[in-house]
Coordinates of C-alpha atoms and ligand atoms in Angstrom, one line a residue:
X1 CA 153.0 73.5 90.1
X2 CA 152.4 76.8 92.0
X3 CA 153.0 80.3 90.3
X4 CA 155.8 82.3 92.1
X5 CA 153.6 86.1 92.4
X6 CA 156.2 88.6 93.6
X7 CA 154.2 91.8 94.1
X8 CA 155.4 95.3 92.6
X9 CA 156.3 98.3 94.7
X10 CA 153.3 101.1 95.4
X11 CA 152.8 103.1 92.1
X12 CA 150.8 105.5 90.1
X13 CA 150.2 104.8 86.6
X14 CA 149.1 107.3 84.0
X15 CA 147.7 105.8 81.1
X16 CA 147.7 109.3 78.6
X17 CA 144.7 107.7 75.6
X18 CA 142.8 106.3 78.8
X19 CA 140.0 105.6 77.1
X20 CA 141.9 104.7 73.8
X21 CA 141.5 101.3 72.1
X22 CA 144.7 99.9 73.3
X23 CA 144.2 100.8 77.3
X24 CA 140.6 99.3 76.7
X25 CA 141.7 95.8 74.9
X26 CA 145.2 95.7 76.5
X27 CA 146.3 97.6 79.0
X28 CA 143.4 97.9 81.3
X29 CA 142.6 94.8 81.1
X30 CA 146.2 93.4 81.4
X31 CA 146.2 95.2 85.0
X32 CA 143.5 94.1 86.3
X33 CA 144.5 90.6 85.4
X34 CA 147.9 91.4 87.9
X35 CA 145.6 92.3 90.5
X36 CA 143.8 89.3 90.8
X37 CA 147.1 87.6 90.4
X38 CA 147.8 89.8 93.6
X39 CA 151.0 91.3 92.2
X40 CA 149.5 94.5 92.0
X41 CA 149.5 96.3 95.6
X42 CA 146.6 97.8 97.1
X43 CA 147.4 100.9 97.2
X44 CA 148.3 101.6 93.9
X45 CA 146.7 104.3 91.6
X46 CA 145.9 104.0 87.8
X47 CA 145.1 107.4 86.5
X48 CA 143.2 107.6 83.1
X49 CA 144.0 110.7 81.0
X50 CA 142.3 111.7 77.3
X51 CA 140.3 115.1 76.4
X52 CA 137.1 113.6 76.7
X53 CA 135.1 115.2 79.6
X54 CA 133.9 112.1 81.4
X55 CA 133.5 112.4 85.6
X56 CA 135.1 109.4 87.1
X57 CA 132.5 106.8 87.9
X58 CA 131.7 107.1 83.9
X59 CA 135.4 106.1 83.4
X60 CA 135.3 103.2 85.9
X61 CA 132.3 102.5 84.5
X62 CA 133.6 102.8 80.8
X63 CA 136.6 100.4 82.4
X64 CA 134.5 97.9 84.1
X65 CA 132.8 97.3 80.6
X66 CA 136.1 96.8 78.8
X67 CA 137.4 94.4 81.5
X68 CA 134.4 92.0 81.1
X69 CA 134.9 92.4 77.3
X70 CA 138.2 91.7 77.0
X71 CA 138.7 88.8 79.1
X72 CA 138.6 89.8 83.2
X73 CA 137.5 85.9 83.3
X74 CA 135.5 85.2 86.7
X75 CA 137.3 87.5 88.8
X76 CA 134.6 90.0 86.9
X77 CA 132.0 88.8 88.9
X78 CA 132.8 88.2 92.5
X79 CA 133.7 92.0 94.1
X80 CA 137.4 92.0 92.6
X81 CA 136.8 93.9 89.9
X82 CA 134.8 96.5 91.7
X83 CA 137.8 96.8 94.5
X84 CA 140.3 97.2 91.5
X85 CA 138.2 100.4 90.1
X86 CA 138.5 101.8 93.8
X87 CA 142.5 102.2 92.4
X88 CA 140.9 104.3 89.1
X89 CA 141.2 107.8 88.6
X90 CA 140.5 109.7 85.6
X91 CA 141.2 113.4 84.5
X92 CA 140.2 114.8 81.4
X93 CA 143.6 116.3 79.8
X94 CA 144.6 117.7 76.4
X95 CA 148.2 116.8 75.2
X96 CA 148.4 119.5 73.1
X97 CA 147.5 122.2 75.3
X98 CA 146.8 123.3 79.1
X99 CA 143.4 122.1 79.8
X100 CA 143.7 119.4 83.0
X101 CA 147.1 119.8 83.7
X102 CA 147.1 121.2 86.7
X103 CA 145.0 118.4 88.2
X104 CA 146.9 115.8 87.1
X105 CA 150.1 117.6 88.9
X106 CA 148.0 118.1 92.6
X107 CA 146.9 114.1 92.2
X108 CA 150.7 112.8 91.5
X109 CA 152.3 115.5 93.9
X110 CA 151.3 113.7 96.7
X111 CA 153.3 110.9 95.0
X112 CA 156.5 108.8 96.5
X113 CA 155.8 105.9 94.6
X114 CA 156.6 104.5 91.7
X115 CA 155.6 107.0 89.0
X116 CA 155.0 105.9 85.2
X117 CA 153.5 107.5 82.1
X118 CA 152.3 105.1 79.7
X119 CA 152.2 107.5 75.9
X120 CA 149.3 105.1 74.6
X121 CA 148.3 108.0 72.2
X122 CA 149.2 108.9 68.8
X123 CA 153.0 109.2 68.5
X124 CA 152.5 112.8 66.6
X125 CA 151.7 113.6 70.7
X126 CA 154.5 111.7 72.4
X127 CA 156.6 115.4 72.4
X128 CA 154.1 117.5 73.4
X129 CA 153.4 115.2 76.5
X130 CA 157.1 114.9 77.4
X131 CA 157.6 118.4 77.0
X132 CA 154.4 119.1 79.4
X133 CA 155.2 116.4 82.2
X134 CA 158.5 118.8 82.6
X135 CA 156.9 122.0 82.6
X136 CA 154.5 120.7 85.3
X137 CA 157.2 119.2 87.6
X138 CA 156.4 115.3 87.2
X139 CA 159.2 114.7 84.6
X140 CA 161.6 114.0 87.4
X141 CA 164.2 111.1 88.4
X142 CA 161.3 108.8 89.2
X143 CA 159.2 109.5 86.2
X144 CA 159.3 106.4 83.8
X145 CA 157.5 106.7 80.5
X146 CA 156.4 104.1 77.8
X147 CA 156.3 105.3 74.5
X148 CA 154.1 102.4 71.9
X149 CA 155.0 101.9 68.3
X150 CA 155.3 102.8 65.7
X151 CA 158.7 104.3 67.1
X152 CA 159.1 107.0 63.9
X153 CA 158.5 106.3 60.2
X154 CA 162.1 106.4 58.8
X155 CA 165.4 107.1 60.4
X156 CA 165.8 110.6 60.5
X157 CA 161.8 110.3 62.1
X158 CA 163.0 108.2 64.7
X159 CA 166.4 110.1 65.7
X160 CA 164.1 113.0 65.6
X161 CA 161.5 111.2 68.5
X162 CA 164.7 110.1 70.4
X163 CA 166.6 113.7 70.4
X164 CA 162.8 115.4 71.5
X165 CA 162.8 112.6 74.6
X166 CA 166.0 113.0 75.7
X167 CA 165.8 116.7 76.2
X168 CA 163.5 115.7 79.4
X169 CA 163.8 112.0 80.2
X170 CA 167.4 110.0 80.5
X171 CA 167.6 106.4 78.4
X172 CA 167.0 104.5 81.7
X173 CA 163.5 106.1 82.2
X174 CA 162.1 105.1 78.5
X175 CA 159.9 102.3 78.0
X176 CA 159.4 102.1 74.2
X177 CA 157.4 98.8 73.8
X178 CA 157.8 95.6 71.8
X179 CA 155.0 93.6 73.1
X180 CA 156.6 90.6 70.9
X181 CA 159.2 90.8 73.9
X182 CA 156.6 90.5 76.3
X183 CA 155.2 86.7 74.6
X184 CA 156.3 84.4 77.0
X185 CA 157.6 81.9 74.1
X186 CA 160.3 84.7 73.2
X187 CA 161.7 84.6 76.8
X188 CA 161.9 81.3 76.6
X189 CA 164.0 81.3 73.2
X190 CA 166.5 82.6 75.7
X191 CA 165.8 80.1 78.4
X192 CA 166.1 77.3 75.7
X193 CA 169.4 78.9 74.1
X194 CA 171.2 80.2 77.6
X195 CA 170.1 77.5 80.0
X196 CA 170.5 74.7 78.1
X197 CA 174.1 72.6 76.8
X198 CA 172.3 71.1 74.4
X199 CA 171.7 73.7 71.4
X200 CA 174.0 76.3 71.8
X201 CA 177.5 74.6 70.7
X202 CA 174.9 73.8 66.6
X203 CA 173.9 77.4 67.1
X204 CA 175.9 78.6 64.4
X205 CA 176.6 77.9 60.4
X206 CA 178.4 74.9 60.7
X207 CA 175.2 73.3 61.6
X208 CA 172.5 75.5 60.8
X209 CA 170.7 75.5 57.2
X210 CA 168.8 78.4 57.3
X211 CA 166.1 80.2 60.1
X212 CA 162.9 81.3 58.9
X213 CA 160.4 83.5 60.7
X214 CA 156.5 83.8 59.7
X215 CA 154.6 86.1 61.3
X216 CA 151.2 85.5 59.4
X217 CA 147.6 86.8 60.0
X218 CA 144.1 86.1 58.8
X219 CA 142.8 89.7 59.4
X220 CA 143.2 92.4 57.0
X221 CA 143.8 96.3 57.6
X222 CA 140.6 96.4 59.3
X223 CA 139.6 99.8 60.6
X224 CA 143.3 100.8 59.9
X225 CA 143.3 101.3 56.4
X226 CA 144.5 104.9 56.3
X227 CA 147.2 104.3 58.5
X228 CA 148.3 101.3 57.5
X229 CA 148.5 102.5 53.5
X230 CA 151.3 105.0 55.0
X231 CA 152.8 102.3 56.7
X232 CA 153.3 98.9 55.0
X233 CA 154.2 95.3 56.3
X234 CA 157.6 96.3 56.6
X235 CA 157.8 99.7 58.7
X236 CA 154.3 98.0 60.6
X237 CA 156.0 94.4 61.1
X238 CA 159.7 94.0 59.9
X239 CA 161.3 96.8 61.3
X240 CA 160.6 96.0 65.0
X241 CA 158.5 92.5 65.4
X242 CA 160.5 90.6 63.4
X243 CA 163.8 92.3 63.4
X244 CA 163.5 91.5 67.3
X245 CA 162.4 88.1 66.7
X246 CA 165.8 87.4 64.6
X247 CA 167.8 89.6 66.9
X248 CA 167.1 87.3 69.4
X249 CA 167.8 84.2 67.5
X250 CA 171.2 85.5 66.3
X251 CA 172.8 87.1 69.3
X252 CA 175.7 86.3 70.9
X253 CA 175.4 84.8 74.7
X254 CA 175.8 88.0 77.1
X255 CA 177.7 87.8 79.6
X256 CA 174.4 88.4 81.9
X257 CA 170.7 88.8 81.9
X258 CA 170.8 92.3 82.4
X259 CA 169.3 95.0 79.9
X260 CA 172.0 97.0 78.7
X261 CA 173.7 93.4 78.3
X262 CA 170.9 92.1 76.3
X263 CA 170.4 95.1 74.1
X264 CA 174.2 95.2 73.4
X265 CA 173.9 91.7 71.9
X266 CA 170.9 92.9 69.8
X267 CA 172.4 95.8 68.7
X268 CA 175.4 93.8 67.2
X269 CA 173.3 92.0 65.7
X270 CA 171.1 94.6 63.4
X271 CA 174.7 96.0 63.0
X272 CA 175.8 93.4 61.0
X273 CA 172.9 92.8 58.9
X274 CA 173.4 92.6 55.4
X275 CA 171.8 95.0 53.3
X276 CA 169.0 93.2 51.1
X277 CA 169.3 92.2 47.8
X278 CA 166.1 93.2 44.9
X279 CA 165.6 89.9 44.0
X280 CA 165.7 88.6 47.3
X281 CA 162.2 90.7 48.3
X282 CA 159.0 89.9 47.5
X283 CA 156.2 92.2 48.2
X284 CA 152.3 91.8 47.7
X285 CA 149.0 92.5 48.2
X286 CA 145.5 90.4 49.3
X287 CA 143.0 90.3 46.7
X288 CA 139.3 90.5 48.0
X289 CA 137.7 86.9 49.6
X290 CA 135.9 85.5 46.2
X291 CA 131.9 85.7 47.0
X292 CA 132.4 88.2 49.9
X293 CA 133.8 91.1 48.5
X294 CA 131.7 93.4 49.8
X295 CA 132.7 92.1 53.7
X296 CA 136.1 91.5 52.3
X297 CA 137.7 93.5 49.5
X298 CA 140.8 93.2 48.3
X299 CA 144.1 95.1 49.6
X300 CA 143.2 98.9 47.7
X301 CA 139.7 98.7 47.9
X302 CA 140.0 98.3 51.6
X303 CA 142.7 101.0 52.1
X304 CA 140.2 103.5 49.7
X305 CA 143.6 104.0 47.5
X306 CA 143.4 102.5 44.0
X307 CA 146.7 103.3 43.3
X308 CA 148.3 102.3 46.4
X309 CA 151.7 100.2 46.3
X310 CA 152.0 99.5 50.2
X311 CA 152.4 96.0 50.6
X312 CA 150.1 94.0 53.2
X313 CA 152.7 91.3 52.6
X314 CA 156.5 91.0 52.2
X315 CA 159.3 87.9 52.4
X316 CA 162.4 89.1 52.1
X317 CA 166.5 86.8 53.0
X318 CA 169.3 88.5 54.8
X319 CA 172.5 87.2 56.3
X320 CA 174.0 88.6 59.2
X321 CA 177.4 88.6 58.9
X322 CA 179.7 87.8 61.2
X323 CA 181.7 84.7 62.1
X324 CA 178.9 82.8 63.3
X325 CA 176.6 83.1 60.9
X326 CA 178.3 83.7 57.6
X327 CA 176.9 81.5 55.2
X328 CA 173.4 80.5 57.2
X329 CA 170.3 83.0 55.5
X330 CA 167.6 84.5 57.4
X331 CA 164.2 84.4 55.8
X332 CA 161.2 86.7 56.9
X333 CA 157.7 86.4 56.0
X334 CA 154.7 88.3 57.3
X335 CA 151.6 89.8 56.0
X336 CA 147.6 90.0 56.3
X337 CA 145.0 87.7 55.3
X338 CA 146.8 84.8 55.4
X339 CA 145.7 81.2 55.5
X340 CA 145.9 81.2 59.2
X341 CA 147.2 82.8 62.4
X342 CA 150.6 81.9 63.1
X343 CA 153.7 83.2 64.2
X344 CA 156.8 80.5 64.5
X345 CA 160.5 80.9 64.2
X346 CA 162.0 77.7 62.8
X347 CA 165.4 76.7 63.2
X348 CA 166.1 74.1 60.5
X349 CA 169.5 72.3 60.8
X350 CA 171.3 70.9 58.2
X351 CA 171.3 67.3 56.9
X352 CA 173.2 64.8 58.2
X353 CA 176.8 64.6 56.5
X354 CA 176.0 60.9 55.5
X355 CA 173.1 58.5 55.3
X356 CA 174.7 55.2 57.0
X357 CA 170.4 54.1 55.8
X358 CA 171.1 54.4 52.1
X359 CA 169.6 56.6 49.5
X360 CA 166.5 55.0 50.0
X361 CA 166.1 55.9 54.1
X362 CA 165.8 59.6 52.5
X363 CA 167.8 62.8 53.9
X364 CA 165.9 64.2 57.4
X365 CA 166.7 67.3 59.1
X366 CA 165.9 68.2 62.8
X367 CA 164.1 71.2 62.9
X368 CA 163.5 73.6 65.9
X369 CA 160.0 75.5 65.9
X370 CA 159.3 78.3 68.4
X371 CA 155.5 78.9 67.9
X372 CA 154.5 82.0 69.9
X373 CA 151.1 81.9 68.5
X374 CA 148.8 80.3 69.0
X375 CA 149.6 77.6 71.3
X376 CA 152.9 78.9 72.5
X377 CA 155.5 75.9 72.4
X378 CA 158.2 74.8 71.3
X379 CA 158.9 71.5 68.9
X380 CA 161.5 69.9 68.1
X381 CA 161.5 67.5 65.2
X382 CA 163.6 64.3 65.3
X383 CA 164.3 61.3 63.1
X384 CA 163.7 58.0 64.3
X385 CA 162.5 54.8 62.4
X386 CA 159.2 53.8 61.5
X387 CA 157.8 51.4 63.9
X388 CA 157.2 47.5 62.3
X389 CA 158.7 45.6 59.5
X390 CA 159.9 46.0 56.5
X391 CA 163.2 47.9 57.4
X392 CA 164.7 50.7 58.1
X393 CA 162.6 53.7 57.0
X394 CA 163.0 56.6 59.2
X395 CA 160.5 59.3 59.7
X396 CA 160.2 62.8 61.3
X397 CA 158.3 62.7 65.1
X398 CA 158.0 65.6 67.0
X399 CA 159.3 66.4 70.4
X400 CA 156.4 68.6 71.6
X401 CA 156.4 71.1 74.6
X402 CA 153.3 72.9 74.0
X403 CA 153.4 74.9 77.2
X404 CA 150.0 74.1 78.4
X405 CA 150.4 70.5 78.1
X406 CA 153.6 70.4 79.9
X407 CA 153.3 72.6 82.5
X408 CA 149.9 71.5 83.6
X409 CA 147.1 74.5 84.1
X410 CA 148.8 76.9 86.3
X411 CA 152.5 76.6 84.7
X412 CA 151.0 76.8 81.5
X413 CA 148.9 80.0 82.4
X414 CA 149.4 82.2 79.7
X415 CA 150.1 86.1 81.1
X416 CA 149.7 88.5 78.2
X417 CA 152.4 90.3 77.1
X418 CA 151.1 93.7 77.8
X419 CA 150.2 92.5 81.5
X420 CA 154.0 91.2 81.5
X421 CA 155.6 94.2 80.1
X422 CA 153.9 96.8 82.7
X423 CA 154.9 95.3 85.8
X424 CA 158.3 95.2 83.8
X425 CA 157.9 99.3 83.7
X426 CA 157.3 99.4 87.5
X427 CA 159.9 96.9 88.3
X428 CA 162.0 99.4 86.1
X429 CA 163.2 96.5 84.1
X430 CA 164.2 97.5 81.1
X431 CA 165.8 94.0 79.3
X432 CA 162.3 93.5 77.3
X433 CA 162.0 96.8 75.6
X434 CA 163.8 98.6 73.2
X435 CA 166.5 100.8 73.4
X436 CA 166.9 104.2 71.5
X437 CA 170.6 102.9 69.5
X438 CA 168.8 99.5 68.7
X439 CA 165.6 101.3 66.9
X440 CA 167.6 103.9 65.1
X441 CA 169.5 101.3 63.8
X442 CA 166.8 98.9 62.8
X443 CA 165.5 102.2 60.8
X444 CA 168.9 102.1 59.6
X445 CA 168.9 99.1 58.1
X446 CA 165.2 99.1 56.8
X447 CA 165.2 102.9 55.0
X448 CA 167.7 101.9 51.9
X449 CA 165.6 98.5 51.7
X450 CA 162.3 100.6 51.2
X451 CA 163.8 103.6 49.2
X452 CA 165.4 101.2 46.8
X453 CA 161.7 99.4 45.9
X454 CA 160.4 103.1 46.1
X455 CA 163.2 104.4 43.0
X456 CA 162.7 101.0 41.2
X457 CA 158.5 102.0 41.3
X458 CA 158.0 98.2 42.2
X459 CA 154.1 97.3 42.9
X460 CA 153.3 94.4 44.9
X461 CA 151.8 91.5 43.4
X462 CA 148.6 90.3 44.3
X463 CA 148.0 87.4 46.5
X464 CA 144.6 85.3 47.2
X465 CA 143.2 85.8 50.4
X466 CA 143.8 82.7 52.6
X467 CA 147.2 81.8 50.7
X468 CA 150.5 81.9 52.3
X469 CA 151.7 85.0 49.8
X470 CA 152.2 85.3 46.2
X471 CA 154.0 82.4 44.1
X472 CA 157.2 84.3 43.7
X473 CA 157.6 84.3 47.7
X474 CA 157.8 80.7 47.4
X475 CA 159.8 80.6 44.1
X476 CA 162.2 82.6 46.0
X477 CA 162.7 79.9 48.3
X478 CA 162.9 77.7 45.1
X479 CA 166.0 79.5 43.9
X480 CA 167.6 78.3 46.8
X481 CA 166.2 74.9 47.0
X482 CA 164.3 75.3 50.4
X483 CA 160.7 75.6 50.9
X484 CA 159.1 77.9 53.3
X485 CA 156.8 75.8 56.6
X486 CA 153.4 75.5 55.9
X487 CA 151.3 78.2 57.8
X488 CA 149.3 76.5 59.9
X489 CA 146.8 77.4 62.7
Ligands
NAP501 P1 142.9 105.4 69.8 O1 141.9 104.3 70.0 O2 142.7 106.3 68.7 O3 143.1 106.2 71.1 C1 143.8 107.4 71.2 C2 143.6 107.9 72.6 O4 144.3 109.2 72.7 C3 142.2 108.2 73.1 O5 142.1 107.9 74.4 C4 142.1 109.7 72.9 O6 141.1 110.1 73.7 C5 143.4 110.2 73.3 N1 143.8 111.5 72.7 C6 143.7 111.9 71.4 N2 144.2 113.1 71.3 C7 144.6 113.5 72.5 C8 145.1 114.8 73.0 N3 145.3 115.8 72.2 N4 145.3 114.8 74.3 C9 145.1 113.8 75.2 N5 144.6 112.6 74.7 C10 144.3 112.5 73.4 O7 144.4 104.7 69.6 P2 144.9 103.3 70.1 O8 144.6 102.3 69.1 O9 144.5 103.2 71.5 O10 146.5 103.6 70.0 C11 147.3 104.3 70.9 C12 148.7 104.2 70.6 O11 149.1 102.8 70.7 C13 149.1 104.6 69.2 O12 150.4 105.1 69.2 C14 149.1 103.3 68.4 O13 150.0 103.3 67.3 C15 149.7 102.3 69.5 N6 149.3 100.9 69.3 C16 148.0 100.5 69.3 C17 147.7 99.2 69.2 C18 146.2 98.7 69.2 O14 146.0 97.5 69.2 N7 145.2 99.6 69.4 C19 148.7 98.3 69.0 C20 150.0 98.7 69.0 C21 150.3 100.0 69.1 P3 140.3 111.5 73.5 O15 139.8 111.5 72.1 O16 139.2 111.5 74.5 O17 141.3 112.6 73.8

């Protein structure tokens, strides 16, 4: 199977936080990867902008060092990676005031390419850099910037972000980044749904039980403590991972694969989400690793706030509520230090409306998993009988299309989302990234969810580390006699 490469146009990239940890693990690296995929044209510039005074052989060498770390593969060693730092520029630049400025205007003037500005700083900057790319002439028609999460903290935060951007850039030259959209298991949910006759006629609640979307990790806050006490699993993980994850599940078919058709569907869909109910919410926190507390301590400990009542976890039903849904609940779980790494939408249909087996055949439901990580695939459990004598006893096999396997080595090439998502920006392809209605009103729906725990001064409950989430997630599911999919690696 051969890889269709198409190359990108000429372009300049400015990566503002060049030397951030996010251009360093991702985006660097995620570029370099297109170039030895030879999408990435010769001639194109990547420009790496942060305060620090460093001349530009220390930032290609600081680059060169974060390739090899963070997975260049072979290509590293053979003269590739020295002809892609020939295409690296770096100039030392303060957001926040004039310093370097002018020097990033002489090195894009000369520019009739393709011109984007990745914002992969801290979002408390993304104004002051908008408001600077105008004042030096390089906010114009051609400009495209991409602006990382989080996108605003609350509503009114995020309106705020959205009125500051369009004072110099239009809606079709912001990127703001989901790099869930960029997995290639979540295109594929819409390949599977859109090009295929076979699911979409059962997508709905006549045939659907219930969908259920787990985004677990085995890591805790890590190094992000302080930030990640202001934030929470929900603002960090519901609001725009998930919620995108379920938008895409739920939408209607649009009438093409176009952005602004794409995003309509979405929209409609966070539109008619139903607000959540208290008892349907469960929120928690990991208690430290028994034996290793030092290495890993529990949630507070971690965050240095004994007091703190930001969740590291939270599982939480919705509906969405409209004619094809009505009836069919949507269950979201996520938080840290799970038992394992995994991130699966499931899809589980209802039971058959009678056993022609008997009672004792048992009640089997086909289930749909979209994993996107690890092992991107997609499984789809059938019932057939248990092979030898002894009668009919049926039991659940899966129909496996682990990418890998099926699509052989280079088919089954996985390209990072990141790598994905900025060839996206210079294709000027918006369809995988968010639009400013779609995050408002994600914010929308999240702030009443997260002001109504704040009045009711809920805590989280505590959670062992290397559990799927406290018991009351799963007594939750009880209540409603379904059980949440084991977490598995
Ligand atoms: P980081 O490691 O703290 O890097 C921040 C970058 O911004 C550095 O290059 C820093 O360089 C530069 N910077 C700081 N103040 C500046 C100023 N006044 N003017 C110009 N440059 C300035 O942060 P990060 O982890 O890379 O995150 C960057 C953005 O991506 C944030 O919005 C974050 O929320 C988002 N994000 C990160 C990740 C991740 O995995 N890291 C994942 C998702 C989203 P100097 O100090 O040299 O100026």
């Amino acid at each position: 199977m051969v890889s269709r490469v198409i190359p990108v146009d000429p372009f300049d990239l400015v990566i503002f936080g060049g030397t951030g940890d996010l251009a360093r693990r991702k985006i660097l690296p995620g570029l370099f990867r297109r170039y030895c995929a030879g999408q990435m044209p010769d001639d194109a510039r990547v420009i790496g902008a942060a305060r620090s005074e460093i001349a530009r052989d220390g930032y290609r060498e600081m680059v060169a060092e974060a390739i090899r770390e963070f997975g260049g593969g072979p290509a590293c060693e053979d003269g590739t990676l020295d002809a892609f730092l020939e295409r690296l520029e770096y100039v030392a630049i303060d957001a926040r005031g004039e310093a370097g400025w002018t020097e990033l205007q002489a090195l894009m003037a000369a520019s009739d390419r393709v011109e984007a500005y990745y914002f992969s700083v801290a979002p408390s900057l993304f104004g002051d850099l908008a408001e600077r790319l105008q004042s030096y002439g390089m906010a114009d028609d051609a400009a495209r910037i991409v602006v990382e999460k989080p996108f605003g903290r609350d509503l009114a935060s995020a309106r705020e972000l959205n009125r500051t951007l369009a004072k110099y850039f239009h809606e079709t030259q912001i990127y703001r980044i989901d790099h869930y959209l960029g997995k290639e298991t979540v295109q594929n949910l819409m390949a599977v749904r859109f090009g295929n006759m076979l699911f979409e006629p059962l997508w709905n609640s006549q045939y659907v039980d219930h969908i259920q979307i787990t985004v677990a990790e085995t890591v805790g806050v890590g190094g992000r403590g302080e930030y990640y006490d202001k934030s929470g699993a929900m603002r960090d993980m519901v609001q725009n991972h998930l919620m995108q994850l379920l938008c895409l599940i739920a939408m209607e078919p649009p009438a093409r694969f176009d952005p602004d058709a794409v995003r309509d569907e979405k929209l409609k869909v966070i539109r008619a989400l139903e607000p959540v109910e208290p008892h349907h919410i469960v929120r928690g926190q990991y208690e430290a690793e028994p034996g290793d507390e030092e290495n890993h301590p529990d949630y507070r400990t971690a965050v240095g706030n004994p007091r703190s009542r930001t969740e590291s976890f939270i599982a939480l039903k919705t509906h969405v509520a409209n004619w094809r849904w009505a009836g069919t609940p949507f269950y979201l779980r996520t938080g840290k230090r799970m038992v394992a790494r995994s991130s699966e939408i499931s899809v589980i249909f209802k039971d058959t409306p009678h056993s022609i087996f008997g009672e004792e055949a048992g009640r089997h439901r086909n289930v749909l998993s979209i994993r996107l990580q690890p092992n991107e695939g997609i499984t789809l459990g059938v019932t057939i009988k248990e092979p030898g004598p002894g009668g009919m006893r049926l039991i659940d096999v899966p129909l496996d299309m682990t990418f890998a396997d099926a699509l052989g080595p280079e088919g089954g090439e996985s390209v990072d989302a990141y790598e994905r998502l900025v060839m996206d920006v210079i294709r000027g392809n918006q369809t995988l990234f968010m639009r400013g209605d779609e995050v408002e009103a994600a914010w929308g729906w999240t702030d009443p969810i997260i002001e109504g725990w704040t009045k009711r001064g809920e805590a989280p409950k505590p959670y062992a580390s290397h559990s799927e989430g406290p018991d009351a997630s799963e007594q939750m599911m009880a209540r409603d006699h379904r059980k949440w999919r084991k977490v598995e690696p």
